[in-house]
PDB file of N, CA, C and O in Angstrom:
ATOM      1  N   MET A1198      -7.608  28.428 -18.681  1.00  0.00           N
ATOM      2  CA  MET A1198      -6.990  27.432 -17.117  1.00  0.00           C
ATOM      3  C   MET A1198      -6.694  26.344 -16.959  1.00  0.00           C
ATOM      4  O   MET A1198      -6.859  25.748 -17.565  1.00  0.00           O
ATOM      5  N   SER A1199      -6.131  26.325 -16.411  1.00  0.00           N
ATOM      6  CA  SER A1199      -4.949  25.462 -16.461  1.00  0.00           C
ATOM      7  C   SER A1199      -4.855  24.080 -14.545  1.00  0.00           C
ATOM      8  O   SER A1199      -5.523  24.349 -14.181  1.00  0.00           O
ATOM      9  N   GLY A1200      -5.300  23.679 -15.363  1.00  0.00           N
ATOM     10  CA  GLY A1200      -5.937  22.257 -13.877  1.00  0.00           C
ATOM     11  C   GLY A1200      -5.010  21.102 -14.138  1.00  0.00           C
ATOM     12  O   GLY A1200      -4.083  20.770 -15.242  1.00  0.00           O
ATOM     13  N   ALA A1201      -4.580  21.157 -12.693  1.00  0.00           N
ATOM     14  CA  ALA A1201      -3.422  20.308 -11.971  1.00  0.00           C
ATOM     15  C   ALA A1201      -3.668  19.175 -12.580  1.00  0.00           C
ATOM     16  O   ALA A1201      -4.825  18.194 -12.490  1.00  0.00           O
ATOM     17  N   VAL A1202      -2.879  18.050 -13.247  1.00  0.00           N
ATOM     18  CA  VAL A1202      -3.082  16.861 -13.799  1.00  0.00           C
ATOM     19  C   VAL A1202      -2.925  15.639 -12.929  1.00  0.00           C
ATOM     20  O   VAL A1202      -1.919  15.767 -11.761  1.00  0.00           O
ATOM     21  N   LYS A1203      -4.721  14.932 -12.131  1.00  0.00           N
ATOM     22  CA  LYS A1203      -4.246  14.072 -11.353  1.00  0.00           C
ATOM     23  C   LYS A1203      -2.487  12.755 -10.709  1.00  0.00           C
ATOM     24  O   LYS A1203      -3.450  12.299 -12.430  1.00  0.00           O
ATOM     25  N   GLU A1204      -2.347  12.802  -9.763  1.00  0.00           N
ATOM     26  CA  GLU A1204      -1.519  11.475 -10.386  1.00  0.00           C
ATOM     27  C   GLU A1204      -1.867  10.072  -9.925  1.00  0.00           C
ATOM     28  O   GLU A1204      -3.575  10.167  -9.114  1.00  0.00           O
ATOM     29  N   SER A1205      -2.022   9.165 -11.141  1.00  0.00           N
ATOM     30  CA  SER A1205      -3.401   7.693 -10.896  1.00  0.00           C
ATOM     31  C   SER A1205      -2.943   7.406 -10.292  1.00  0.00           C
ATOM     32  O   SER A1205      -1.824   6.992  -9.299  1.00  0.00           O
ATOM     33  N   ALA A1206      -3.178   6.526 -10.015  1.00  0.00           N
ATOM     34  CA  ALA A1206      -3.741   5.591  -8.273  1.00  0.00           C
ATOM     35  C   ALA A1206      -2.591   4.528  -8.634  1.00  0.00           C
ATOM     36  O   ALA A1206      -1.665   4.360  -7.429  1.00  0.00           O
ATOM     37  N   THR A1207      -2.225   4.094  -9.392  1.00  0.00           N
ATOM     38  CA  THR A1207      -1.180   2.838  -9.328  1.00  0.00           C
ATOM     39  C   THR A1207      -0.157   3.579  -9.537  1.00  0.00           C
ATOM     40  O   THR A1207       1.355   3.134  -9.134  1.00  0.00           O
ATOM     41  N   SER A1208       0.360   5.068  -9.849  1.00  0.00           N
ATOM     42  CA  SER A1208       1.764   5.159  -9.967  1.00  0.00           C
ATOM     43  C   SER A1208       1.880   5.782  -8.204  1.00  0.00           C
ATOM     44  O   SER A1208       3.563   6.078  -8.129  1.00  0.00           O
ATOM     45  N   ILE A1209       0.933   6.548  -7.439  1.00  0.00           N
ATOM     46  CA  ILE A1209       0.667   6.292  -6.369  1.00  0.00           C
ATOM     47  C   ILE A1209       0.809   4.947  -4.986  1.00  0.00           C
ATOM     48  O   ILE A1209       1.626   5.150  -4.195  1.00  0.00           O
ATOM     49  N   CYS A1210       0.320   3.769  -5.809  1.00  0.00           N
ATOM     50  CA  CYS A1210       1.544   2.381  -4.805  1.00  0.00           C
ATOM     51  C   CYS A1210       2.328   2.500  -5.357  1.00  0.00           C
ATOM     52  O   CYS A1210       2.979   2.133  -4.248  1.00  0.00           O
ATOM     53  N   ARG A1211       2.924   2.088  -6.648  1.00  0.00           N
ATOM     54  CA  ARG A1211       4.193   2.097  -6.577  1.00  0.00           C
ATOM     55  C   ARG A1211       4.996   3.385  -6.419  1.00  0.00           C
ATOM     56  O   ARG A1211       6.332   2.439  -5.837  1.00  0.00           O
ATOM     57  N   ARG A1212       5.206   4.012  -6.140  1.00  0.00           N
ATOM     58  CA  ARG A1212       6.403   5.707  -5.614  1.00  0.00           C
ATOM     59  C   ARG A1212       5.944   4.715  -4.185  1.00  0.00           C
ATOM     60  O   ARG A1212       7.431   4.726  -3.272  1.00  0.00           O
ATOM     61  N   LEU A1213       4.902   4.584  -2.828  1.00  0.00           N
ATOM     62  CA  LEU A1213       4.761   4.142  -2.280  1.00  0.00           C
ATOM     63  C   LEU A1213       6.004   2.856  -1.108  1.00  0.00           C
ATOM     64  O   LEU A1213       6.182   2.448  -0.943  1.00  0.00           O
ATOM     65  N   ILE A1214       5.385   1.473  -2.787  1.00  0.00           N
ATOM     66  CA  ILE A1214       6.016   0.715  -2.212  1.00  0.00           C
ATOM     67  C   ILE A1214       7.915   0.272  -2.240  1.00  0.00           C
ATOM     68  O   ILE A1214       8.470   0.441  -1.737  1.00  0.00           O
ATOM     69  N   LEU A1215       8.234   1.319  -3.366  1.00  0.00           N
ATOM     70  CA  LEU A1215       9.036   1.767  -3.310  1.00  0.00           C
ATOM     71  C   LEU A1215       9.995   2.486  -1.987  1.00  0.00           C
ATOM     72  O   LEU A1215      11.149   2.751  -1.922  1.00  0.00           O
ATOM     73  N   LYS A1216       9.509   3.652  -1.505  1.00  0.00           N
ATOM     74  CA  LYS A1216       9.723   4.703   0.054  1.00  0.00           C
ATOM     75  C   LYS A1216       9.617   3.225   1.137  1.00  0.00           C
ATOM     76  O   LYS A1216      10.439   3.679   1.584  1.00  0.00           O
ATOM     77  N   GLY A1217       8.972   1.846   0.252  1.00  0.00           N
ATOM     78  CA  GLY A1217       8.919   1.111   1.649  1.00  0.00           C
ATOM     79  C   GLY A1217       7.770   0.594   2.788  1.00  0.00           C
ATOM     80  O   GLY A1217       8.179  -0.331   3.634  1.00  0.00           O
ATOM     81  N   VAL A1218       6.710   1.409   2.501  1.00  0.00           N
ATOM     82  CA  VAL A1218       5.346   0.776   3.197  1.00  0.00           C
ATOM     83  C   VAL A1218       5.436  -0.624   2.153  1.00  0.00           C
ATOM     84  O   VAL A1218       5.321  -1.083   0.552  1.00  0.00           O
ATOM     85  N   THR A1219       4.839  -1.419   3.095  1.00  0.00           N
ATOM     86  CA  THR A1219       4.350  -2.320   2.159  1.00  0.00           C
ATOM     87  C   THR A1219       2.482  -2.945   2.280  1.00  0.00           C
ATOM     88  O   THR A1219       1.984  -1.983   1.954  1.00  0.00           O
ATOM     89  N   ARG A1220       1.960  -3.442   1.387  1.00  0.00           N
ATOM     90  CA  ARG A1220       1.181  -3.710   0.667  1.00  0.00           C
ATOM     91  C   ARG A1220      -0.499  -3.580   1.856  1.00  0.00           C
ATOM     92  O   ARG A1220      -0.455  -3.464   1.276  1.00  0.00           O
ATOM     93  N   ALA A1221       0.302  -4.998   2.628  1.00  0.00           N
ATOM     94  CA  ALA A1221      -0.368  -4.516   3.354  1.00  0.00           C
ATOM     95  C   ALA A1221      -0.762  -3.485   4.370  1.00  0.00           C
ATOM     96  O   ALA A1221      -2.054  -2.828   5.405  1.00  0.00           O
ATOM     97  N   GLU A1222       0.815  -3.120   5.044  1.00  0.00           N
ATOM     98  CA  GLU A1222       0.460  -1.225   5.395  1.00  0.00           C
ATOM     99  C   GLU A1222      -0.641  -0.466   4.265  1.00  0.00           C
ATOM    100  O   GLU A1222      -1.736   0.218   5.261  1.00  0.00           O
ATOM    101  N   ILE A1223      -0.399  -0.489   2.230  1.00  0.00           N
ATOM    102  CA  ILE A1223      -1.139   0.214   2.587  1.00  0.00           C
ATOM    103  C   ILE A1223      -3.000   0.070   3.078  1.00  0.00           C
ATOM    104  O   ILE A1223      -3.917   0.709   3.065  1.00  0.00           O
ATOM    105  N   MET A1224      -3.144  -1.286   1.831  1.00  0.00           N
ATOM    106  CA  MET A1224      -4.365  -2.233   2.185  1.00  0.00           C
ATOM    107  C   MET A1224      -5.173  -1.357   3.954  1.00  0.00           C
ATOM    108  O   MET A1224      -6.574  -0.874   4.301  1.00  0.00           O
ATOM    109  N   ALA A1225      -4.223  -1.750   4.970  1.00  0.00           N
ATOM    110  CA  ALA A1225      -4.291  -1.238   6.297  1.00  0.00           C
ATOM    111  C   ALA A1225      -5.174   0.371   6.404  1.00  0.00           C
ATOM    112  O   ALA A1225      -6.357   0.087   6.707  1.00  0.00           O
ATOM    113  N   ALA A1226      -4.572   1.635   5.571  1.00  0.00           N
ATOM    114  CA  ALA A1226      -4.349   2.790   5.154  1.00  0.00           C
ATOM    115  C   ALA A1226      -6.044   3.304   4.740  1.00  0.00           C
ATOM    116  O   ALA A1226      -6.374   4.116   5.141  1.00  0.00           O
ATOM    117  N   THR A1227      -6.312   2.357   4.117  1.00  0.00           N
ATOM    118  CA  THR A1227      -7.164   3.274   3.015  1.00  0.00           C
ATOM    119  C   THR A1227      -8.375   2.013   2.551  1.00  0.00           C
ATOM    120  O   THR A1227      -9.448   1.683   2.264  1.00  0.00           O
ATOM    121  N   GLY A1228      -7.994   0.328   2.996  1.00  0.00           N
ATOM    122  CA  GLY A1228      -9.675  -0.217   2.565  1.00  0.00           C
ATOM    123  C   GLY A1228      -9.722  -0.829   1.332  1.00  0.00           C
ATOM    124  O   GLY A1228     -10.529  -1.774   1.921  1.00  0.00           O
ATOM    125  N   ILE A1229      -8.775  -0.663   0.642  1.00  0.00           N
ATOM    126  CA  ILE A1229      -8.382  -1.637  -0.558  1.00  0.00           C
ATOM    127  C   ILE A1229      -8.208  -2.729   0.096  1.00  0.00           C
ATOM    128  O   ILE A1229      -7.066  -3.182   0.475  1.00  0.00           O
ATOM    129  N   ASN A1230      -9.076  -3.421  -0.686  1.00  0.00           N
ATOM    130  CA  ASN A1230      -8.032  -5.470  -1.072  1.00  0.00           C
ATOM    131  C   ASN A1230      -7.439  -5.238  -1.749  1.00  0.00           C
ATOM    132  O   ASN A1230      -7.041  -4.706  -2.529  1.00  0.00           O
ATOM    133  N   TYR A1231      -6.627  -6.404  -1.612  1.00  0.00           N
ATOM    134  CA  TYR A1231      -5.819  -7.381  -1.716  1.00  0.00           C
ATOM    135  C   TYR A1231      -6.284  -7.616  -3.207  1.00  0.00           C
ATOM    136  O   TYR A1231      -5.133  -7.397  -3.840  1.00  0.00           O
ATOM    137  N   ARG A1232      -6.455  -8.226  -3.312  1.00  0.00           N
ATOM    138  CA  ARG A1232      -6.957  -8.084  -5.027  1.00  0.00           C
ATOM    139  C   ARG A1232      -6.944  -7.418  -6.097  1.00  0.00           C
ATOM    140  O   ARG A1232      -6.734  -6.363  -6.263  1.00  0.00           O
ATOM    141  N   ARG A1233      -8.307  -5.863  -5.791  1.00  0.00           N
ATOM    142  CA  ARG A1233      -7.840  -4.019  -5.734  1.00  0.00           C
ATOM    143  C   ARG A1233      -6.059  -3.866  -6.464  1.00  0.00           C
ATOM    144  O   ARG A1233      -6.018  -2.966  -6.910  1.00  0.00           O
ATOM    145  N   LEU A1234      -5.643  -4.081  -5.047  1.00  0.00           N
ATOM    146  CA  LEU A1234      -4.507  -3.337  -4.755  1.00  0.00           C
ATOM    147  C   LEU A1234      -3.202  -3.714  -5.657  1.00  0.00           C
ATOM    148  O   LEU A1234      -3.475  -3.175  -6.199  1.00  0.00           O
ATOM    149  N   GLY A1235      -3.461  -5.323  -6.137  1.00  0.00           N
ATOM    150  CA  GLY A1235      -2.616  -6.317  -7.369  1.00  0.00           C
ATOM    151  C   GLY A1235      -3.094  -4.973  -8.300  1.00  0.00           C
ATOM    152  O   GLY A1235      -2.264  -5.398  -9.003  1.00  0.00           O
ATOM    153  N   LEU A1236      -4.712  -5.211  -8.753  1.00  0.00           N
ATOM    154  CA  LEU A1236      -5.274  -4.994  -9.544  1.00  0.00           C
ATOM    155  C   LEU A1236      -4.867  -3.378  -9.955  1.00  0.00           C
ATOM    156  O   LEU A1236      -4.517  -2.763 -11.052  1.00  0.00           O
ATOM    157  N   THR A1237      -4.453  -3.086  -9.152  1.00  0.00           N
ATOM    158  CA  THR A1237      -4.144  -0.567  -8.796  1.00  0.00           C
ATOM    159  C   THR A1237      -3.302  -0.570  -9.974  1.00  0.00           C
ATOM    160  O   THR A1237      -2.144  -0.440 -10.374  1.00  0.00           O
ATOM    161  N   LEU A1238      -1.664  -1.741  -8.825  1.00  0.00           N
ATOM    162  CA  LEU A1238       0.092  -2.159  -9.301  1.00  0.00           C
ATOM    163  C   LEU A1238       0.041  -2.101 -10.360  1.00  0.00           C
ATOM    164  O   LEU A1238       0.450  -1.867 -11.345  1.00  0.00           O
ATOM    165  N   GLU A1239      -1.089  -2.922 -11.283  1.00  0.00           N
ATOM    166  CA  GLU A1239      -0.589  -3.198 -12.837  1.00  0.00           C
ATOM    167  C   GLU A1239      -1.827  -2.553 -13.208  1.00  0.00           C
ATOM    168  O   GLU A1239      -1.268  -2.287 -14.189  1.00  0.00           O
ATOM    169  N   GLY A1240      -2.456  -1.453 -12.419  1.00  0.00           N
ATOM    170  CA  GLY A1240      -2.763  -0.833 -13.975  1.00  0.00           C
ATOM    171  C   GLY A1240      -4.159  -1.604 -14.902  1.00  0.00           C
ATOM    172  O   GLY A1240      -4.567  -0.602 -15.755  1.00  0.00           O
ATOM    173  N   ARG A1241      -5.143  -2.120 -13.972  1.00  0.00           N
ATOM    174  CA  ARG A1241      -6.209  -3.247 -14.448  1.00  0.00           C
ATOM    175  C   ARG A1241      -7.106  -2.492 -13.535  1.00  0.00           C
ATOM    176  O   ARG A1241      -7.777  -2.948 -14.080  1.00  0.00           O
ATOM    177  N   THR A1242      -7.568  -1.303 -12.530  1.00  0.00           N
ATOM    178  CA  THR A1242      -8.203  -0.917 -11.612  1.00  0.00           C
ATOM    179  C   THR A1242      -9.491  -0.772 -12.424  1.00  0.00           C
ATOM    180  O   THR A1242      -9.098   1.351 -13.363  1.00  0.00           O
ATOM    181  N   LYS A1243     -10.162  -0.003 -12.150  1.00  0.00           N
ATOM    182  CA  LYS A1243     -11.266   1.353 -12.866  1.00  0.00           C
ATOM    183  C   LYS A1243     -11.099   2.038 -11.582  1.00  0.00           C
ATOM    184  O   LYS A1243     -10.480   1.548 -10.241  1.00  0.00           O
ATOM    185  N   GLN A1244     -11.407   3.240 -11.495  1.00  0.00           N
ATOM    186  CA  GLN A1244     -11.179   3.844 -10.522  1.00  0.00           C
ATOM    187  C   GLN A1244     -12.030   4.056  -8.954  1.00  0.00           C
ATOM    188  O   GLN A1244     -13.118   2.970  -9.116  1.00  0.00           O
ATOM    189  N   LEU A1245     -11.290   3.906  -8.504  1.00  0.00           N
ATOM    190  CA  LEU A1245     -11.016   3.667  -6.716  1.00  0.00           C
ATOM    191  C   LEU A1245     -11.858   5.244  -6.399  1.00  0.00           C
ATOM    192  O   LEU A1245     -12.276   6.671  -7.251  1.00  0.00           O
ATOM    193  N   SER A1246     -12.931   5.144  -5.245  1.00  0.00           N
ATOM    194  CA  SER A1246     -13.451   6.022  -4.400  1.00  0.00           C
ATOM    195  C   SER A1246     -13.160   7.380  -3.968  1.00  0.00           C
ATOM    196  O   SER A1246     -11.869   7.110  -4.162  1.00  0.00           O
ATOM    197  N   SER A1247     -13.441   8.108  -4.280  1.00  0.00           N
ATOM    198  CA  SER A1247     -12.976   9.461  -3.554  1.00  0.00           C
ATOM    199  C   SER A1247     -12.263   9.013  -2.429  1.00  0.00           C
ATOM    200  O   SER A1247     -11.337   9.416  -2.091  1.00  0.00           O
ATOM    201  N   GLU A1248     -13.193   8.431  -1.515  1.00  0.00           N
ATOM    202  CA  GLU A1248     -12.561   8.453   0.209  1.00  0.00           C
ATOM    203  C   GLU A1248     -11.615   7.078  -0.436  1.00  0.00           C
ATOM    204  O   GLU A1248     -10.208   7.642   0.264  1.00  0.00           O
ATOM    205  N   GLU A1249     -11.184   6.665  -1.033  1.00  0.00           N
ATOM    206  CA  GLU A1249      -9.565   4.699  -1.649  1.00  0.00           C
ATOM    207  C   GLU A1249      -9.076   6.298  -1.462  1.00  0.00           C
ATOM    208  O   GLU A1249      -7.712   5.790  -0.917  1.00  0.00           O
ATOM    209  N   ARG A1250      -9.588   7.053  -2.939  1.00  0.00           N
ATOM    210  CA  ARG A1250      -8.393   7.413  -3.323  1.00  0.00           C
ATOM    211  C   ARG A1250      -7.875   8.522  -2.291  1.00  0.00           C
ATOM    212  O   ARG A1250      -5.783   9.437  -2.737  1.00  0.00           O
ATOM    213  N   ALA A1251      -8.891   9.467  -1.494  1.00  0.00           N
ATOM    214  CA  ALA A1251      -7.675  10.976  -0.826  1.00  0.00           C
ATOM    215  C   ALA A1251      -6.938  10.147  -0.017  1.00  0.00           C
ATOM    216  O   ALA A1251      -6.200   9.978   0.980  1.00  0.00           O
ATOM    217  N   LYS A1252      -7.728   9.043   0.904  1.00  0.00           N
ATOM    218  CA  LYS A1252      -6.456   7.801   1.849  1.00  0.00           C
ATOM    219  C   LYS A1252      -5.144   7.507   1.368  1.00  0.00           C
ATOM    220  O   LYS A1252      -4.293   7.280   2.010  1.00  0.00           O
ATOM    221  N   LEU A1253      -4.578   6.644  -0.028  1.00  0.00           N
ATOM    222  CA  LEU A1253      -3.862   7.177   0.037  1.00  0.00           C
ATOM    223  C   LEU A1253      -2.866   7.719  -0.749  1.00  0.00           C
ATOM    224  O   LEU A1253      -2.093   7.953   0.000  1.00  0.00           O
ATOM    225  N   GLU A1254      -3.841   8.911  -1.254  1.00  0.00           N
ATOM    226  CA  GLU A1254      -3.383  10.024  -0.536  1.00  0.00           C
ATOM    227  C   GLU A1254      -2.559  10.799   0.121  1.00  0.00           C
ATOM    228  O   GLU A1254      -1.532  11.349   0.487  1.00  0.00           O
ATOM    229  N   TRP A1255      -2.987  10.745   1.375  1.00  0.00           N
ATOM    230  CA  TRP A1255      -2.854  11.310   2.741  1.00  0.00           C
ATOM    231  C   TRP A1255      -1.482  10.294   3.219  1.00  0.00           C
ATOM    232  O   TRP A1255      -0.601  10.536   3.485  1.00  0.00           O
ATOM    233  N   LEU A1256      -1.723   8.808   2.625  1.00  0.00           N
ATOM    234  CA  LEU A1256      -1.157   7.980   3.209  1.00  0.00           C
ATOM    235  C   LEU A1256       0.723   7.998   2.362  1.00  0.00           C
ATOM    236  O   LEU A1256       1.414   8.339   2.597  1.00  0.00           O
ATOM    237  N   ALA A1257       0.937   8.735   0.952  1.00  0.00           N
ATOM    238  CA  ALA A1257       1.821   8.812   0.286  1.00  0.00           C
ATOM    239  C   ALA A1257       2.719  10.562   0.591  1.00  0.00           C
ATOM    240  O   ALA A1257       3.765  10.267   0.615  1.00  0.00           O
ATOM    241  N   SER A1258       1.455  11.092   1.057  1.00  0.00           N
ATOM    242  CA  SER A1258       2.650  12.460   2.240  1.00  0.00           C
ATOM    243  C   SER A1258       2.526  12.184   2.939  1.00  0.00           C
ATOM    244  O   SER A1258       2.944  13.749   3.739  1.00  0.00           O
ATOM    245  N   THR A1259       2.455  11.787   3.503  1.00  0.00           N
ATOM    246  CA  THR A1259       2.645  11.200   5.377  1.00  0.00           C
ATOM    247  C   THR A1259       3.539  10.046   5.274  1.00  0.00           C
ATOM    248  O   THR A1259       4.943  10.413   6.331  1.00  0.00           O
ATOM    249  N   THR A1260       4.442   9.514   4.195  1.00  0.00           N
ATOM    250  CA  THR A1260       5.721   8.726   4.197  1.00  0.00           C
ATOM    251  C   THR A1260       6.224   9.301   3.735  1.00  0.00           C
ATOM    252  O   THR A1260       6.584  10.088   2.949  1.00  0.00           O
ATOM    253  N   GLY A1261       7.201   9.675   4.386  1.00  0.00           N
ATOM    254  CA  GLY A1261       9.330   9.499   4.483  1.00  0.00           C
ATOM    255  C   GLY A1261       9.870   8.692   3.299  1.00  0.00           C
ATOM    256  O   GLY A1261      10.042   7.637   3.012  1.00  0.00           O
ATOM    257  N   ASP A1262      11.076   9.563   3.174  1.00  0.00           N
ATOM    258  CA  ASP A1262      11.948   8.401   1.600  1.00  0.00           C
ATOM    259  C   ASP A1262      11.841   7.047   3.058  1.00  0.00           C
ATOM    260  O   ASP A1262      12.876   7.466   4.087  1.00  0.00           O
ATOM    261  N   ASN A1263      12.481   5.798   2.281  1.00  0.00           N
ATOM    262  CA  ASN A1263      13.548   5.050   1.884  1.00  0.00           C
ATOM    263  C   ASN A1263      12.939   4.946   3.887  1.00  0.00           C
ATOM    264  O   ASN A1263      13.881   5.285   5.268  1.00  0.00           O
ATOM    265  N   ARG A1264      10.934   4.720   3.644  1.00  0.00           N
ATOM    266  CA  ARG A1264      11.250   4.812   5.364  1.00  0.00           C
ATOM    267  C   ARG A1264      11.743   3.925   6.231  1.00  0.00           C
ATOM    268  O   ARG A1264      12.529   3.830   7.201  1.00  0.00           O
ATOM    269  N   GLY A1265      11.988   2.168   5.475  1.00  0.00           N
ATOM    270  CA  GLY A1265      12.449   1.544   6.150  1.00  0.00           C
ATOM    271  C   GLY A1265      13.396   0.873   6.145  1.00  0.00           C
ATOM    272  O   GLY A1265      14.612   0.445   6.513  1.00  0.00           O
ATOM    273  N   GLY A1266      14.519   2.019   5.157  1.00  0.00           N
ATOM    274  CA  GLY A1266      15.970   1.808   5.059  1.00  0.00           C
ATOM    275  C   GLY A1266      15.975   0.668   4.639  1.00  0.00           C
ATOM    276  O   GLY A1266      17.629  -0.174   4.584  1.00  0.00           O
ATOM    277  N   ARG A1267      15.647   0.236   3.109  1.00  0.00           N
ATOM    278  CA  ARG A1267      16.045  -0.464   2.649  1.00  0.00           C
ATOM    279  C   ARG A1267      16.112  -0.093   0.559  1.00  0.00           C
ATOM    280  O   ARG A1267      15.604   0.765   1.114  1.00  0.00           O
ATOM    281  N   ILE A1268      17.117  -0.613   0.102  1.00  0.00           N
ATOM    282  CA  ILE A1268      17.150  -0.160  -0.765  1.00  0.00           C
ATOM    283  C   ILE A1268      16.487  -0.804  -2.471  1.00  0.00           C
ATOM    284  O   ILE A1268      16.513  -2.379  -1.838  1.00  0.00           O
TER     285      ILE A1268
END
């Protein structure tokens, strides 16, 4: 039985930022505060709650590439 490897919260957040999503948008969509988001981006946070993680994964799945046209 092979289980799917979950992408880390750090990886999801970094991918969102590369897509052009701002920290403020991530915080508004997930409920993660500024300090925890910063720690998550640095890879130094404890595990997110299941609700925060679900919201983060939802945001990642609904955000298109190069959303803002920024490079």
